[in-house]
Amino acid sequence: MATIVDIFEEKALEVKDFEFTYAGADAPSIKKLDMPIAKNSITALIGPSGCGKTTLLRSFNRIHDLYPGNKYAGEILFKGENILLPKQDLINLRIQIGMIFQKPTAFPMSIFDNVAYGMRLQGIKNRTELQDRVEKALKDAAIFEEVKDRLKHDANGLSGGQQQRLCIARAIAVEPEVLLFDEPTSALDPISTAGIEELVVELKNRVSIIIVTHNMQQAARVSDYTGFMYLGELVELGRTEEMFVTPREKLTEEYITGKFG
Amino acid sequence: MSAIVDKFFFYLTRTIALGILLIVAWIFVELFNNSLDSIQAFGFDFITEDKWAPNLEKFGALPAIYGSVISTFLAMLLAIPLAIGVAIFLSELAPAKLKTPFGVSIELLAAIPSVIYGMWGLFYFVPIIRDAFGGVGISMLTAGIVLSIMILPFIAAVTRDAMNTTPDILKESAYALGGTKWDVIKDIVIPYAKAGIIGSFILALGRAIGETMAVTFVMGNVHRISADLTQPATSIPVTLANEFNEADSGLYYSSLFELSLLLLVISFTIISIAKFYFLRRKRIGA
Amino acid sequence: MTHTQKRIVVNKIIMVLSSLSALVGLGFLFWILGVLVLNGIDALNWAIFTNEGAPPGYEDSGLKHAMIGQLYIVGVATLFGVPLGILAGTYLSEYGQKAKLAEIIRDISDIMMSAPSIVIGAFVYAIIVAPMGHFSGWAGSVALTIIMLPIILRTTDDMLNLVPSTLREAAFALGAPKYKVIIQIVYRGAKAGILTGVLLGVARVAGETAPLLFTSFNDNFLNTDMMEPMASLTVTMYNYATSPYEDWQKLGWAAAFILSMFILGLNIIGRIFLLKKRGK
């Protein structure tokens, strides 16, 4: 059973008895997982390849549903409701729980249109409102100054780090409550990485953040809570400063000290 | 010893490869030479004259050109929307189990010889047109429809391939913002694959305009320009197929060769446009 | 209705429309195949395979002449087209690679693959039939060879390119001369892919009618002399089906059926090879 520390804050999400089986697989990839996610905090998910951290992350916005045959079991509670139920409105869910991917995914359109995309999907057409919110999102993503003169230019002209900030701006423009980051800096150089990490820490005032990372130092730098997963199970969830110094589980200690993974 | 064999092998393969360029050049030259009589006799009027009268030794290619253009245009008009629908179905909608058999069926449809489309058109489609519009049933309209069925599998397959080049992660990003399948197709997939899709359409156009057998059965080979699509007509390949072996004079032959040259130049141009502006060739494995 | 609700409705409509298109597409496929199979099987009998063609109304006319003619014409074209195509493709992949000349050859081949085949027929007429004074099986084969070359060239080029460079390097490192590396190592590694390319090339060429119309022309009787006009299934199909004679039309369907089965068979075998290769 996992060792989970007590969370002071309110919970943004709560995972209960969660199980996930990929289409056509014999056994579940995630087994009987319980995990609280603290509000307005950053929870990092770490663990060796194949431990299920990305699988878990992608369950929070049910992006697994795009590929038929995947099966969820158990509960993930968001605002009191279990979002794993078939009746869950996925479009509504994804507006409230956004996602940033491993590689920057700028859409084939202008910088402005990229950031405005989510808002336009919701039917916001008012020019002024769009402009204001796009500007705010770009500022919040700390990229406004760099692109303010070329908002109409194709987003693909931006560098990798800039594109990732753009994706973050795009995600926060719809004012979500939770942001899921799937190894957001793995395709970036160290300087861009540092910038993104800074940004993520700033954002936690507005959103609750879950970040999957294979880089333990990043987890240590950035997060408030860290969850260590292994072979589809949560081994330990603790406050980051404590866990990296005095982990409670032997397995956690072995992973953190580099004995495997 | 090995050095000699190496050299030989190199020159052998290179000569053959160069030979292909030579053949293509030769084709243009040979067609041009054989068209000289007609070019000299009619000049530019060949393209603008609408009277094709072998017995009077007057050859105007306009009806054939008109027929080629209209029948191909009609075929594209019908095939493209259907093909896009099939491509969307194949890449987004079909359940995993159906995707492969259905995809393979489309590709096998594309492998059926065009002469069979022509036969089907003649025996099964012509009566339908006849019942619906009267007349003989053999017409520009019939040809356009049979041609559209014939290029449909090709357009569907290449459109689907173009759409499949869109990275999953890009599509997921759009879904993650609350997009529906159609949102993702129209806002992400199509813009991303735009060049490939348009290139495929133009390539299909290039093929359709050179199509002979699917159309010869059902077009009629009547050299007339008419706005009435239910009337028989002709196209450049249809004229060639029907009249080449009937030609009985130097000028007649020469005119037919000029038609061939015209067709080659037109389709070469269209295909080149598709290739160089829209379809950057991706070498597999490179 | 909120914008999102509208989006959901539009999405549903589009999805229904594309399913309908798929159904229409499939519908035509089944219609054409159905017609082919029903008419073909109805017209099939042993006489088709044993008897030669005959004037209309004649009992027991067959397609032996057309089948054998087709085999000869396509066979000879394959005999020339395949080695030439493979060798040319070898040049592109192993020697030319990304050089300007090689790219030009690739581009021209690509364009030729989609070019009208009837024009090739006219070309061969001009260079072979006219000087000879008559149609011939050779002329037909030459036309088909020209059509086949770019296809075999491109697939060979692509398949050879898939062989990892480390394989070549290992052979060179053992002191093998280039031609041996190509023939003994690279060809072997790309064997399945090249074979698939050949099968697909032959399948494509076997279905051609237009380039044969004024090269090999046609013959109602069995003729194995390539210097003379020669029957082919495709041209026979065309002639018989457009004739006003019912028994000839029936034979046309039989020919269509036989040819399609052959071509589809080649395609399916080609695919199985490709799958086997990918599965490795």
Short mmCIF file of N, CA and C in Angstrom, two decimals, chain B residues 120-139 141-142 145-146 218 230, chain C residues 28 31 35:
data_model
loop_
_atom_site.label_atom_id
_atom_site.label_comp_id
_atom_site.label_asym_id
_atom_site.label_seq_id
_atom_site.Cartn_x
_atom_site.Cartn_y
_atom_site.Cartn_z
N TRP B 120 -18.44 -1.91 -67.33
CA TRP B 120 -19.53 -1.74 -66.37
C TRP B 120 -20.35 -0.52 -66.75
N GLY B 121 -19.62 0.55 -67.09
CA GLY B 121 -20.32 1.78 -67.46
C GLY B 121 -21.24 1.56 -68.65
N LEU B 122 -20.72 0.85 -69.65
CA LEU B 122 -21.48 0.65 -70.87
C LEU B 122 -22.74 -0.18 -70.62
N PHE B 123 -22.60 -1.28 -69.90
CA PHE B 123 -23.74 -2.18 -69.77
C PHE B 123 -24.69 -1.82 -68.64
N TYR B 124 -24.17 -1.15 -67.63
CA TYR B 124 -25.01 -0.94 -66.47
C TYR B 124 -25.34 0.50 -66.18
N PHE B 125 -24.47 1.39 -66.56
CA PHE B 125 -24.74 2.78 -66.23
C PHE B 125 -25.43 3.51 -67.37
N VAL B 126 -25.03 3.19 -68.59
CA VAL B 126 -25.64 3.84 -69.75
C VAL B 126 -27.16 3.69 -69.76
N PRO B 127 -27.69 2.50 -69.50
CA PRO B 127 -29.16 2.38 -69.49
C PRO B 127 -29.80 3.32 -68.47
N ILE B 128 -29.12 3.50 -67.33
CA ILE B 128 -29.68 4.38 -66.30
C ILE B 128 -29.77 5.81 -66.83
N ILE B 129 -28.69 6.25 -67.46
CA ILE B 129 -28.69 7.61 -68.00
C ILE B 129 -29.74 7.72 -69.10
N ARG B 130 -29.85 6.66 -69.87
CA ARG B 130 -30.82 6.66 -70.95
C ARG B 130 -32.23 6.83 -70.41
N ASP B 131 -32.52 6.06 -69.35
CA ASP B 131 -33.86 6.16 -68.77
C ASP B 131 -34.09 7.53 -68.16
N ALA B 132 -33.06 8.09 -67.57
CA ALA B 132 -33.25 9.36 -66.88
C ALA B 132 -33.33 10.54 -67.82
N PHE B 133 -32.54 10.52 -68.87
CA PHE B 133 -32.46 11.70 -69.72
C PHE B 133 -32.86 11.47 -71.17
N GLY B 134 -33.18 10.23 -71.51
CA GLY B 134 -33.53 9.97 -72.90
C GLY B 134 -32.27 9.88 -73.74
N GLY B 135 -32.43 9.79 -75.02
CA GLY B 135 -31.29 9.73 -75.91
C GLY B 135 -30.63 8.36 -75.84
N VAL B 136 -29.36 8.33 -76.18
CA VAL B 136 -28.67 7.05 -76.28
C VAL B 136 -28.11 6.59 -74.94
N GLY B 137 -27.92 7.53 -74.04
CA GLY B 137 -27.33 7.14 -72.77
C GLY B 137 -25.81 7.31 -72.78
N ILE B 138 -25.26 7.32 -73.98
CA ILE B 138 -23.82 7.54 -74.10
C ILE B 138 -23.59 9.03 -74.20
N SER B 139 -22.86 9.58 -73.27
CA SER B 139 -22.79 11.05 -73.22
C SER B 139 -21.63 11.54 -72.38
N LEU B 141 -22.00 13.25 -69.75
CA LEU B 141 -22.37 13.03 -68.35
C LEU B 141 -21.98 11.63 -67.91
N THR B 142 -22.33 10.64 -68.72
CA THR B 142 -21.98 9.26 -68.38
C THR B 142 -20.48 9.12 -68.23
N ILE B 145 -19.28 10.64 -64.99
CA ILE B 145 -19.60 9.85 -63.80
C ILE B 145 -18.73 8.60 -63.72
N VAL B 146 -18.60 7.88 -64.84
CA VAL B 146 -17.76 6.68 -64.82
C VAL B 146 -16.32 7.04 -64.46
N VAL B 218 -18.16 4.88 -73.11
CA VAL B 218 -19.40 5.58 -72.79
C VAL B 218 -19.47 7.02 -73.25
N THR B 230 -25.97 15.62 -71.78
CA THR B 230 -26.52 14.29 -72.03
C THR B 230 -26.31 13.87 -73.48
N PHE C 28 -20.41 1.23 -54.91
CA PHE C 28 -19.95 1.13 -56.29
C PHE C 28 -18.97 -0.03 -56.44
N TRP C 31 -20.89 -3.12 -56.57
CA TRP C 31 -21.65 -3.17 -57.82
C TRP C 31 -20.75 -3.64 -58.96
N VAL C 35 -20.96 -7.25 -60.65
CA VAL C 35 -21.25 -7.38 -62.07
C VAL C 35 -20.17 -8.21 -62.75
#
